[in-house]
Coordinates of C-alpha atoms in Angstrom, one line a residue:
M1 CA -29.3 -2.0 36.5
P2 CA -30.4 -4.4 33.7
T3 CA -31.6 -7.8 34.7
A4 CA -29.0 -10.5 33.9
F5 CA -29.1 -14.2 34.3
T6 CA -25.8 -14.6 36.1
H7 CA -25.3 -18.4 35.7
R8 CA -22.8 -19.5 33.0
F9 CA -23.8 -22.9 31.5
R10 CA -21.2 -25.7 31.6
D11 CA -23.3 -27.5 29.3
P12 CA -24.7 -25.1 26.5
A13 CA -27.1 -27.8 25.1
L14 CA -29.0 -27.5 28.4
R15 CA -29.6 -23.9 27.9
E16 CA -30.4 -24.4 24.2
L17 CA -33.1 -27.1 25.3
A18 CA -34.6 -24.5 27.8
L19 CA -35.4 -22.2 24.9
R20 CA -36.9 -24.7 22.5
H21 CA -40.6 -24.5 22.4
R22 CA -42.8 -27.5 22.0
S23 CA -43.9 -26.3 18.5
T24 CA -40.5 -27.4 17.3
G25 CA -41.1 -31.0 18.0
A26 CA -40.9 -33.7 20.7
R27 CA -37.6 -32.5 22.2
N28 CA -38.6 -29.3 23.9
N29 CA -38.5 -27.3 27.0
E30 CA -41.8 -28.6 28.8
R31 CA -40.0 -30.8 31.3
L32 CA -37.5 -28.1 32.2
E33 CA -40.4 -25.7 32.6
F34 CA -42.0 -28.1 35.0
L35 CA -38.8 -28.3 37.1
G36 CA -38.2 -24.5 37.0
D37 CA -41.8 -23.6 38.0
A38 CA -41.2 -25.5 41.3
L39 CA -37.8 -23.9 41.8
V40 CA -39.0 -20.3 41.0
G41 CA -41.8 -20.6 43.6
L42 CA -39.5 -21.9 46.2
F43 CA -36.8 -19.3 45.8
A44 CA -39.5 -16.5 45.8
A45 CA -41.1 -17.8 48.8
E46 CA -37.7 -18.2 50.7
L47 CA -36.7 -14.5 49.8
L48 CA -40.0 -13.2 51.0
Y49 CA -40.0 -15.2 54.1
G50 CA -36.5 -14.0 55.1
R51 CA -37.0 -10.2 54.1
F52 CA -40.2 -9.8 55.9
P53 CA -40.4 -11.7 59.3
D54 CA -43.5 -9.9 60.4
A55 CA -45.6 -10.7 57.3
D56 CA -48.4 -13.2 57.7
E57 CA -49.1 -16.1 55.4
G58 CA -51.8 -14.2 53.6
E59 CA -49.4 -11.3 52.7
L60 CA -46.5 -13.6 51.8
T61 CA -48.8 -15.7 49.5
R62 CA -50.1 -12.6 47.7
W63 CA -46.5 -11.1 47.1
R64 CA -45.3 -14.5 45.9
A65 CA -48.1 -14.6 43.5
R66 CA -47.1 -11.1 42.2
M67 CA -43.5 -12.2 41.8
V68 CA -44.0 -15.4 39.9
N69 CA -47.3 -15.0 37.9
E70 CA -47.1 -15.2 34.2
A71 CA -46.9 -11.6 33.5
A72 CA -44.2 -10.9 35.9
L73 CA -42.1 -13.8 34.5
A74 CA -42.6 -12.7 31.0
R75 CA -41.4 -9.4 31.9
I76 CA -38.2 -11.0 33.3
A77 CA -38.0 -13.0 30.0
R78 CA -38.1 -9.8 28.0
E79 CA -35.4 -8.1 30.1
L80 CA -33.2 -11.2 29.3
D81 CA -34.1 -10.9 25.8
L82 CA -35.3 -14.6 25.8
G83 CA -37.9 -13.9 23.0
D84 CA -35.0 -13.3 20.5
Q85 CA -33.4 -16.5 21.5
L86 CA -36.4 -18.8 21.5
Q87 CA -36.7 -21.6 18.9
L88 CA -40.3 -21.8 17.8
G89 CA -42.0 -23.9 15.1
P90 CA -43.3 -22.1 11.9
G91 CA -46.8 -21.6 13.2
E92 CA -45.7 -19.9 16.4
L93 CA -43.1 -17.9 14.7
K94 CA -45.7 -16.7 12.3
S95 CA -48.3 -15.8 14.9
G96 CA -45.6 -13.9 17.0
G97 CA -45.2 -16.5 19.7
F98 CA -41.8 -14.9 20.8
R99 CA -43.9 -11.9 22.1
R100 CA -46.6 -14.0 24.0
D101 CA -46.4 -13.9 27.9
S102 CA -47.1 -17.7 28.2
I103 CA -44.4 -18.7 26.0
L104 CA -41.9 -16.2 27.5
A105 CA -42.7 -17.2 31.2
D106 CA -42.5 -20.9 30.3
A107 CA -39.1 -20.2 28.7
F108 CA -37.8 -18.5 31.9
E109 CA -39.1 -21.2 34.2
A110 CA -37.3 -23.7 31.6
L111 CA -34.0 -21.7 31.9
V112 CA -34.1 -22.0 35.7
G113 CA -34.7 -25.8 35.4
A114 CA -31.8 -26.0 33.0
C115 CA -29.7 -24.0 35.4
Y116 CA -30.4 -26.3 38.4
L117 CA -29.5 -29.4 36.2
D118 CA -26.3 -27.7 35.0
G119 CA -25.0 -26.1 38.2
G120 CA -26.9 -27.5 41.0
Y121 CA -29.1 -26.1 43.7
D122 CA -26.9 -23.2 45.1
A123 CA -26.0 -22.0 41.7
C124 CA -29.6 -21.9 40.6
R125 CA -30.8 -20.3 43.8
Q126 CA -28.1 -17.5 43.5
A127 CA -29.2 -16.7 39.9
V128 CA -32.8 -16.6 40.6
R129 CA -32.5 -14.7 43.8
A130 CA -30.2 -12.1 42.1
I131 CA -33.2 -11.3 39.7
F132 CA -35.9 -11.3 42.3
E133 CA -34.0 -9.2 44.8
T134 CA -34.0 -6.3 42.6
R135 CA -37.9 -6.3 42.3
V136 CA -39.2 -7.7 45.8
D137 CA -39.7 -4.2 47.2
A138 CA -41.7 -3.1 44.4
V139 CA -43.8 -6.2 44.5
T140 CA -44.6 -5.7 48.1
R141 CA -45.4 -2.1 47.7
A142 CA -47.7 -2.6 44.6
Q143 CA -51.4 -2.1 44.9
E144 CA -53.0 -5.3 44.0
K145 CA -55.0 -5.2 40.8
D146 CA -58.6 -6.2 40.9
P147 CA -59.6 -9.8 39.6
K148 CA -61.2 -8.4 36.3
T149 CA -58.1 -6.4 35.5
Q150 CA -55.8 -9.5 36.3
L151 CA -58.0 -11.9 34.1
Q152 CA -58.0 -9.3 31.2
E153 CA -54.3 -8.8 31.4
L154 CA -53.7 -12.5 31.5
L155 CA -55.8 -13.3 28.6
Q156 CA -54.3 -10.3 26.5
G157 CA -50.8 -11.5 27.5
R158 CA -51.6 -14.9 25.7
G159 CA -53.2 -13.3 22.8
L160 CA -56.6 -14.9 23.8
P161 CA -60.2 -13.3 23.6
L162 CA -61.3 -11.3 26.5
P163 CA -63.9 -12.7 29.0
V164 CA -67.6 -12.1 28.6
Y165 CA -69.8 -11.4 31.6
E166 CA -73.4 -12.2 31.7
L167 CA -76.0 -11.1 34.3
T168 CA -77.8 -14.3 35.0
A169 CA -80.1 -13.1 37.9
S170 CA -80.9 -10.4 40.4
R171 CA -82.8 -11.2 43.6
G172 CA -83.9 -9.5 46.7
A173 CA -85.6 -6.3 47.6
D174 CA -84.5 -3.1 45.7
H175 CA -82.5 -1.7 48.7
A176 CA -80.7 -5.2 49.2
K177 CA -80.4 -6.6 45.8
I178 CA -78.0 -9.5 45.1
F179 CA -76.6 -9.9 41.5
D180 CA -75.5 -13.2 40.0
V181 CA -73.1 -12.9 37.0
T182 CA -71.3 -15.6 34.9
C183 CA -67.8 -15.0 33.6
I184 CA -67.4 -16.8 30.4
V185 CA -63.7 -17.6 29.4
A186 CA -64.0 -19.3 25.9
A187 CA -60.2 -20.0 25.6
F188 CA -60.3 -22.2 28.7
D189 CA -63.8 -23.4 28.3
L190 CA -64.8 -21.9 31.7
R191 CA -68.0 -20.6 33.0
C192 CA -67.6 -19.3 36.6
A193 CA -70.3 -17.8 38.8
G194 CA -70.1 -14.8 41.1
S195 CA -72.5 -12.9 43.2
G196 CA -72.5 -9.4 44.9
S197 CA -74.4 -6.5 46.1
S198 CA -73.8 -4.7 42.8
R199 CA -73.2 -6.1 39.4
R200 CA -69.7 -4.9 39.5
M201 CA -68.9 -6.7 42.5
A202 CA -70.5 -9.9 41.1
E203 CA -68.4 -9.5 38.1
Q204 CA -65.2 -9.3 40.3
A205 CA -66.2 -12.3 42.1
A206 CA -66.7 -14.3 39.0
A207 CA -63.3 -13.0 37.6
A208 CA -61.7 -14.2 40.8
A209 CA -63.2 -17.7 40.5
A210 CA -61.9 -17.8 36.8
L211 CA -58.5 -17.0 37.9
E212 CA -58.4 -19.6 40.6
R213 CA -59.6 -22.2 38.0
I214 CA -56.9 -21.1 35.6
A215 CA -54.3 -21.3 38.2
E216 CA -55.4 -24.8 39.4
A217 CA -55.3 -26.0 35.8
R218 CA -51.7 -24.6 35.3
H219 CA -50.3 -25.9 38.5
G220 CA -52.6 -28.9 39.1

């Protein structure tokens, strides 16, 4: 069954504002995106909490992250055809901003924020849960991707350069070496360190640190 946003706006201007990217000018969807970000996280957490009474906090946190991360919300936005409805400035339009994960995810969150202002808490909750309920089982069954893959997909989704991993040191005896790696994410001006008993494990640790820093910057 195709994804649909079930709320019907009483004030069409709110929906229009939700789909107006900041590249169009001062009147844009950033404030609505701020509001919608909080609501999306809340409704996802509530749905998981009720559906899985035996899950611990760690499981619930991981599942919520999969439901509301940038790539997941961008997929929902594509299913709702939000890319075709976005208002973008000339630069973003030329560079294909309507296909970019970050812009699509923000537009979905802005739409949720607009729904809340237009119809109230219950109407917004119903619209968001209707979308999430169709994918919650897949999210909880999915095998979690490793940090390097997650970081690569996040950057690719935004059209940004891929990270670079540098081996900075290796120490210890041959049978018990520890490798130190730095993950460089130029687009976010990040240099994150990681260590492990193999170079691959050190790269994964560094990528995980980078993902955490990017998440803090987004939600901080």
